[in-house]
Coordinates of C-alpha atoms and ligand atoms in Angstrom, one line a residue:
X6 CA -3.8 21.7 7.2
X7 CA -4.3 18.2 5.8
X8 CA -3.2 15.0 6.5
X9 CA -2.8 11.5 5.1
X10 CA -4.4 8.8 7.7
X11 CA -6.2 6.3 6.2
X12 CA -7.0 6.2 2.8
X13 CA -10.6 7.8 2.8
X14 CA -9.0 10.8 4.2
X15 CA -9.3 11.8 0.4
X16 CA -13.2 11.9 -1.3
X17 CA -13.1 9.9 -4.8
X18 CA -12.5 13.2 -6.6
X19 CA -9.6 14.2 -4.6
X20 CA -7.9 10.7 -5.1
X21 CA -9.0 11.1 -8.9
X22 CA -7.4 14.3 -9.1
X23 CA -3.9 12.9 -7.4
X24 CA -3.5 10.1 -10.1
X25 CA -4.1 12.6 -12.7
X26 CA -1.3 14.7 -11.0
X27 CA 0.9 11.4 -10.8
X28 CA 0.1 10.7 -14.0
X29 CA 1.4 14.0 -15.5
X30 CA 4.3 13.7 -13.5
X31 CA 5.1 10.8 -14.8
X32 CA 5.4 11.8 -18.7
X33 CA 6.8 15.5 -17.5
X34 CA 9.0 15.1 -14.7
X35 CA 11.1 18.2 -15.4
X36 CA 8.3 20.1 -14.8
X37 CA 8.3 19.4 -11.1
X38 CA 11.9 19.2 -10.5
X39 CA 11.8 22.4 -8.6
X40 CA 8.3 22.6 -6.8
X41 CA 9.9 21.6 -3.6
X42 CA 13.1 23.9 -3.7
X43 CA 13.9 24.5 -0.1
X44 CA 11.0 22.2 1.7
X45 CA 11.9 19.6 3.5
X46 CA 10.8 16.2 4.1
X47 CA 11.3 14.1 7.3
X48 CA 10.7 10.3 7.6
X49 CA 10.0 8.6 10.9
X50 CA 10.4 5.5 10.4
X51 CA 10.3 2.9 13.7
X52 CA 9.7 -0.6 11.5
X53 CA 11.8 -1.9 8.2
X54 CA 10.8 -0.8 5.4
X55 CA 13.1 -0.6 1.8
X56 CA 10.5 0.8 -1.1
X57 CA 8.0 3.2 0.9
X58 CA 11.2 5.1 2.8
X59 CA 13.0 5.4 0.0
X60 CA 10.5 6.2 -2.6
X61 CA 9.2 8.7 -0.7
X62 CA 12.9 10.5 -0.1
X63 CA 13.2 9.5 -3.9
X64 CA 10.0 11.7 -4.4
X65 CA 11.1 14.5 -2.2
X66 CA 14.4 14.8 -4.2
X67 CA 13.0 14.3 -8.0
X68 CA 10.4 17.5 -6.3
X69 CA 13.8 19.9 -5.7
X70 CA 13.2 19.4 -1.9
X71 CA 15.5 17.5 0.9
X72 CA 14.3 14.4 3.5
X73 CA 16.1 14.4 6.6
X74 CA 14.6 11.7 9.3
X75 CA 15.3 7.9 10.7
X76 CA 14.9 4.1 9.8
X77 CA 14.3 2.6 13.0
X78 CA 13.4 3.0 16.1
X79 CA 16.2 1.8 17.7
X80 CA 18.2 5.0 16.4
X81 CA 15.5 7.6 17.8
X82 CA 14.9 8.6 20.7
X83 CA 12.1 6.2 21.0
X84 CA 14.7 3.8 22.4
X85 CA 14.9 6.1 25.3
X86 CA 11.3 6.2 25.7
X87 CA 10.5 9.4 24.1
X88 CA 6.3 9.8 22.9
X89 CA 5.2 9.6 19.8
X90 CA 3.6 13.2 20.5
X91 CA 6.9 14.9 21.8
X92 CA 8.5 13.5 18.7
X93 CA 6.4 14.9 16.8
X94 CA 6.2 18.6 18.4
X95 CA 10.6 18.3 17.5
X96 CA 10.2 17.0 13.9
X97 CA 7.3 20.0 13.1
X98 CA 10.4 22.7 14.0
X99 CA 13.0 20.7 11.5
X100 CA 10.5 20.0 8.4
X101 CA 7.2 20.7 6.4
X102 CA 5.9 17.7 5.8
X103 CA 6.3 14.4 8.2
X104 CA 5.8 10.2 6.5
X105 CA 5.9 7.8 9.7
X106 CA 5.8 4.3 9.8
X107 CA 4.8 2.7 13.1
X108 CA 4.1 -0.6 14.5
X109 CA 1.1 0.4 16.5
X110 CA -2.5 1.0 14.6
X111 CA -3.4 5.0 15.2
X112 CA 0.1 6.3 16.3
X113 CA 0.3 8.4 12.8
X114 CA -3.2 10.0 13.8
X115 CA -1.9 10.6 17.3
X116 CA 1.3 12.2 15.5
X117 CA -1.2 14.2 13.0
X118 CA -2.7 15.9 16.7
X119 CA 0.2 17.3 17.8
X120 CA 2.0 18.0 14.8
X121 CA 2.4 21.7 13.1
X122 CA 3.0 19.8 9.7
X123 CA 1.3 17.6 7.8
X124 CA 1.6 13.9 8.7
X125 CA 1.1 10.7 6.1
X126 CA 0.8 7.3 7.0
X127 CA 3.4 5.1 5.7
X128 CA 1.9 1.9 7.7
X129 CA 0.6 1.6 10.8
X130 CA 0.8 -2.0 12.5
X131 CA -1.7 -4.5 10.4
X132 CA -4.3 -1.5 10.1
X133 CA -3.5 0.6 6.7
X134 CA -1.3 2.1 4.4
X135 CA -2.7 4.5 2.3
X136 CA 0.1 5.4 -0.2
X137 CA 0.5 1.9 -1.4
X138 CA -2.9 2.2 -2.1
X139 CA -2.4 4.9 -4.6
X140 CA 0.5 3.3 -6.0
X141 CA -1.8 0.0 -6.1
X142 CA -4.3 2.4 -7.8
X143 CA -2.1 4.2 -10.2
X144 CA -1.0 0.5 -11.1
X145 CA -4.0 -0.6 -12.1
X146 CA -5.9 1.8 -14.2
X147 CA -2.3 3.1 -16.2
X148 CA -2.6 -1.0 -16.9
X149 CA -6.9 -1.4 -17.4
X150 CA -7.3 2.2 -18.4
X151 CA -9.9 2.8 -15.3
X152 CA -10.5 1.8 -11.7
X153 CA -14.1 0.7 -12.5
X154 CA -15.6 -2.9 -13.9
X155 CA -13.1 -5.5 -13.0
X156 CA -12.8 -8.8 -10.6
X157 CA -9.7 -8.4 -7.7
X158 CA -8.5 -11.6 -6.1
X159 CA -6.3 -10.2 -3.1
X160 CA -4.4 -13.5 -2.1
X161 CA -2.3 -14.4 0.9
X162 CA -2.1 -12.5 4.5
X163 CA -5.5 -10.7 4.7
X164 CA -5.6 -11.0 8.1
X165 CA -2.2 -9.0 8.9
X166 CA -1.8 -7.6 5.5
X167 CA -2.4 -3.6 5.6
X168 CA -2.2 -3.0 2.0
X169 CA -4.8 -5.2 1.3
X170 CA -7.5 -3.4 4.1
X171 CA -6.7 0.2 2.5
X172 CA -6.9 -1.4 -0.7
X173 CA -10.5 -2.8 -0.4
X174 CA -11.7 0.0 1.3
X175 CA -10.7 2.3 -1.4
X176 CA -11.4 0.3 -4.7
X177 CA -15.3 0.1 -3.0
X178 CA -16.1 3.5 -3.7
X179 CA -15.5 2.7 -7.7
X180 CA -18.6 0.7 -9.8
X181 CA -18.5 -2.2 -10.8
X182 CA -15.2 -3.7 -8.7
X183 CA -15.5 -7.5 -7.7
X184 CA -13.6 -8.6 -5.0
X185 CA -12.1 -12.6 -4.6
X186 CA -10.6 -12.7 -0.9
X187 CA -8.3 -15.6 -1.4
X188 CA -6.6 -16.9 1.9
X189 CA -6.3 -19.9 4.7
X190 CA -8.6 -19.9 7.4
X191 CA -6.6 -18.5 9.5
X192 CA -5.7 -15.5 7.7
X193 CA -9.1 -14.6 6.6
X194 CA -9.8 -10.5 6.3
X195 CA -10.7 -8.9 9.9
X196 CA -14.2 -8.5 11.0
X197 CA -13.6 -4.9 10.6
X198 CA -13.5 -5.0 6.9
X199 CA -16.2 -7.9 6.4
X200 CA -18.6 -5.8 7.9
X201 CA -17.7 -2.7 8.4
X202 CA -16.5 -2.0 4.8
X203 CA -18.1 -4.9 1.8
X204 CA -21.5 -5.8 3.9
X205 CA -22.1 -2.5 4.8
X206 CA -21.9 -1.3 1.0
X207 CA -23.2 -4.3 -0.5
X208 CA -20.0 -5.2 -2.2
X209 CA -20.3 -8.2 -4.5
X210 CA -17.2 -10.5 -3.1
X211 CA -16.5 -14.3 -1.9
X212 CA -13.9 -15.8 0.2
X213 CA -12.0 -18.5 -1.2
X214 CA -9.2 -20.9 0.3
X215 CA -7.6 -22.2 -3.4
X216 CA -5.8 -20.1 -5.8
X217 CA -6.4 -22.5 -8.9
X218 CA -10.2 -22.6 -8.1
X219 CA -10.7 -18.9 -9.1
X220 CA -7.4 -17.6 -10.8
X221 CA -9.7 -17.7 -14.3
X222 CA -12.1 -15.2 -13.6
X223 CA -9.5 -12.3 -12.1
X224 CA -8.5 -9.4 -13.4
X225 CA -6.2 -8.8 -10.9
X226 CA -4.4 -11.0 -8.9
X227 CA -3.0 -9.0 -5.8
X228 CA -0.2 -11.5 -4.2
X229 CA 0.7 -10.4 -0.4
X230 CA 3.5 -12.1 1.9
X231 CA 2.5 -13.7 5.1
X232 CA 3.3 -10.9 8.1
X233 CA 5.8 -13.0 10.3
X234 CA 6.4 -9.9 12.7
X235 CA 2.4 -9.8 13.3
X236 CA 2.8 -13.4 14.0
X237 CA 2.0 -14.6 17.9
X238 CA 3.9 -17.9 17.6
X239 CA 6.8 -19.0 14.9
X240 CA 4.9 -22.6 14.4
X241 CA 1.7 -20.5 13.3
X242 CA 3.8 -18.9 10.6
X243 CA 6.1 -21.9 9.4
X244 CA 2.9 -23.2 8.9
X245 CA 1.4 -20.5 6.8
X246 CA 4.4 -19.0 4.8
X247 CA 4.3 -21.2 2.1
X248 CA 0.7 -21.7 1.7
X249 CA 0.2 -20.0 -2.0
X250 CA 3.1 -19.9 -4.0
X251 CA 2.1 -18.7 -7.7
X252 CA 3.8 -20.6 -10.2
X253 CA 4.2 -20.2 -14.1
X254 CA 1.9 -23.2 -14.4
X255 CA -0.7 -21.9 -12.0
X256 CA -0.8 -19.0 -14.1
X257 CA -1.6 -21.3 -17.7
X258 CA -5.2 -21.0 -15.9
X259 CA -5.3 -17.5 -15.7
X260 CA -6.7 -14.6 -18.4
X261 CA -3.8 -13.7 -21.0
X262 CA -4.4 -10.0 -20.0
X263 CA -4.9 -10.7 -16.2
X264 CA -2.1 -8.6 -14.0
X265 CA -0.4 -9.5 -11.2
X266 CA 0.4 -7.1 -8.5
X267 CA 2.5 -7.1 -5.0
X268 CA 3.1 -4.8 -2.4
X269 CA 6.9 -6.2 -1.9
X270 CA 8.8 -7.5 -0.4
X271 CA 8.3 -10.9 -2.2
X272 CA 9.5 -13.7 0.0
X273 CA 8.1 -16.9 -1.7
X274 CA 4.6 -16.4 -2.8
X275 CA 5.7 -15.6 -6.5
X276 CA 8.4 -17.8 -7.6
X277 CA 10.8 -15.6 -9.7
X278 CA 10.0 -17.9 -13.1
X279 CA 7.4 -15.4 -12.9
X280 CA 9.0 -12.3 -13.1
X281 CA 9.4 -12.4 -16.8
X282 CA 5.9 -12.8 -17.5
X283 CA 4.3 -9.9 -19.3
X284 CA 1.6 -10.3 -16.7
X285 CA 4.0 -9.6 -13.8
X286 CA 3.4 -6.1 -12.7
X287 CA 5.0 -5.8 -9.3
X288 CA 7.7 -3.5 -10.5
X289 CA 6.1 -1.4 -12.4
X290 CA 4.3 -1.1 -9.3
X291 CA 7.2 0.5 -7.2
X292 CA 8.3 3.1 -10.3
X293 CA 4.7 4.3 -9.9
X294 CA 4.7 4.6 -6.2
X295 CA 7.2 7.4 -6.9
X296 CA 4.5 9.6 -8.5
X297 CA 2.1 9.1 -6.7
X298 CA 4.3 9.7 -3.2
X299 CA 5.4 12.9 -5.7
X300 CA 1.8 14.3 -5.9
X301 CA 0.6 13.6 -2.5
X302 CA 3.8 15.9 -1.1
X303 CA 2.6 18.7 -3.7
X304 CA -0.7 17.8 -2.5
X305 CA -0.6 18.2 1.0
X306 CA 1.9 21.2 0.8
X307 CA -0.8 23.0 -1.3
X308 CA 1.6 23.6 -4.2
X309 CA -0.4 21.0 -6.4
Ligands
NCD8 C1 4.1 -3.5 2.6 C2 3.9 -3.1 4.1 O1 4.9 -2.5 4.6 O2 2.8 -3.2 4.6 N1 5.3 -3.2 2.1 C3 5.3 -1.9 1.4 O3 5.2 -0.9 2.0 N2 5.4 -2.0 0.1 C4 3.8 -5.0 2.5 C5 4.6 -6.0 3.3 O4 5.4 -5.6 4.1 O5 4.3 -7.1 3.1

């Protein structure tokens, strides 16, 4: 039995073969409407979340199957003190395949050791978030063609942000992928990922504080919101919030065939002049995580 932790849980081939499978599920969706007859899908999900809960129940459903689970904590048993694990051993006797959302780093992997089912990672605290990754992924080479050869600025909350950590450490194991870490001080990528993940591989990247200094040469421009609930202090955020906000004339400085990609929710870091841009990609973004949150299911439940 397999799960989805992190996002190298998956070799380069495997993930290859999963956009391939999103891909053809994309142009023939009646071909999987029934794959998932009579499975059943639960998601456990103890923070907000809008797009990855209901894209995946959106998945289950286009697959034939049905979802059954929670959206916040506060209406599980978790409010009552209940363990991640004991939660876990319940949901394996209703369902056959488990999405979580937690905002503690490693409680999907502690699920995944107790669970009969396989378990994916819809976020966990500011650590990763693998199937925004494949949607990220998807995203970009249906737009470039491939996931090799190209300059990424990820811009914003790189601290906190944990689509942007699954992100990097994913997009390293392709040639040729440039990365431009554009943030405040403050909200600077972890240790973790500096060294652990682009030193270690002798990734070719810079950190940058200004938008307009470096918008030219990207390929990609990956926009992330600042993570108020990570936030220690209100003032600290205030502070941050509005630190990048791309513009229509920021964008005059940027390649005519240069994308621009977001996790969502938006709050202000794209001002919605934007949206009409051919470059703006962020929704095209959310139609794709379907698919891929589609192939992973088939995926995981061997019926791929
Ligand atoms: C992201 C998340 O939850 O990490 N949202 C999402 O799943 N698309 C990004 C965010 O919340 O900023």
């Amino acid at each position: 039995m397999r799960h989805l932790l992190n996002p190298l849980d998956f070799s380069v081939e495997e993930t290859n073969r999963l956009l391939d499978l999103a891909r053809d599920i994309k142009d023939h969706p009646d071909q999987y409407a029934h794959k998932c007859d009579g499975k059943r899908l639960a998601t456990l999900f103890y923070e907000p979340s809008t797009r990855t809960r209901l894209s995946f129940e959106a998945a289950m459903m286009n697959l034939g199957g049905t979802v059954l689970g929670f959206s916040s904590a506060q209406s599980s048993s978790a409010s009552k003190g209940e363990s991640v694990a004991d939660t876990i051993r319940v949901v394996s006797c209703y369902a056959n395949i488990v999405a979580m959302r937690h905002p503690k780093e490693g409680a999907p992997a502690v699920a995944a050791q107790f669970s009969k089912v396989p378990v994916i990672n819809a976020g966990d605290g500011g650590h990763q978030h693998p199937t925004q990754t494949l949607a990220d992924m998807m995203t970009i080479r249906e737009l470039r063609g491939s996931l090799e050869n190209f300059t990424i600025g990820l811009c914003g909350d790189l601290k906190f942000g944990r689509t942007v950590h699954s992100l990097i450490s994913s997009l390293i194991r392709y040639p040729g992928v440039k990365f431009v870490l554009i943030s405040p001080p403050e909200l600077r990528i972890p240790d973790s990922i500096r060294e652990d993940v682009l030193n270690a591989h002798n990734i070719e990247y810079k950190e940058v504080e200004k938008l307009e200094d470096v918008i030219p040469e990207l390929d990609i421009l990956y926009m992330t919101r600042v993570q108020k609930e990570r936030f220690f202090n209100e003032d600290d955020y205030l502070r941050m919030k509005d630190f990048y906000i791309l513009t229509e004339s920021k964008l005059a400085l940027a390649k005519k065939d240069m994308y621009i990609l977001h996790p969502l929710p938006r709050v202000n870091e794209i001002s919605v002049e934007v949206d009409k841009d051919p470059r703006a990609q962020y929704f095209t973004q959310v139609q794709y995580a379907v698919y891929v949150r589609e192939a992973l299911i088939l995926t995981l439940l061997g019926l791929a």
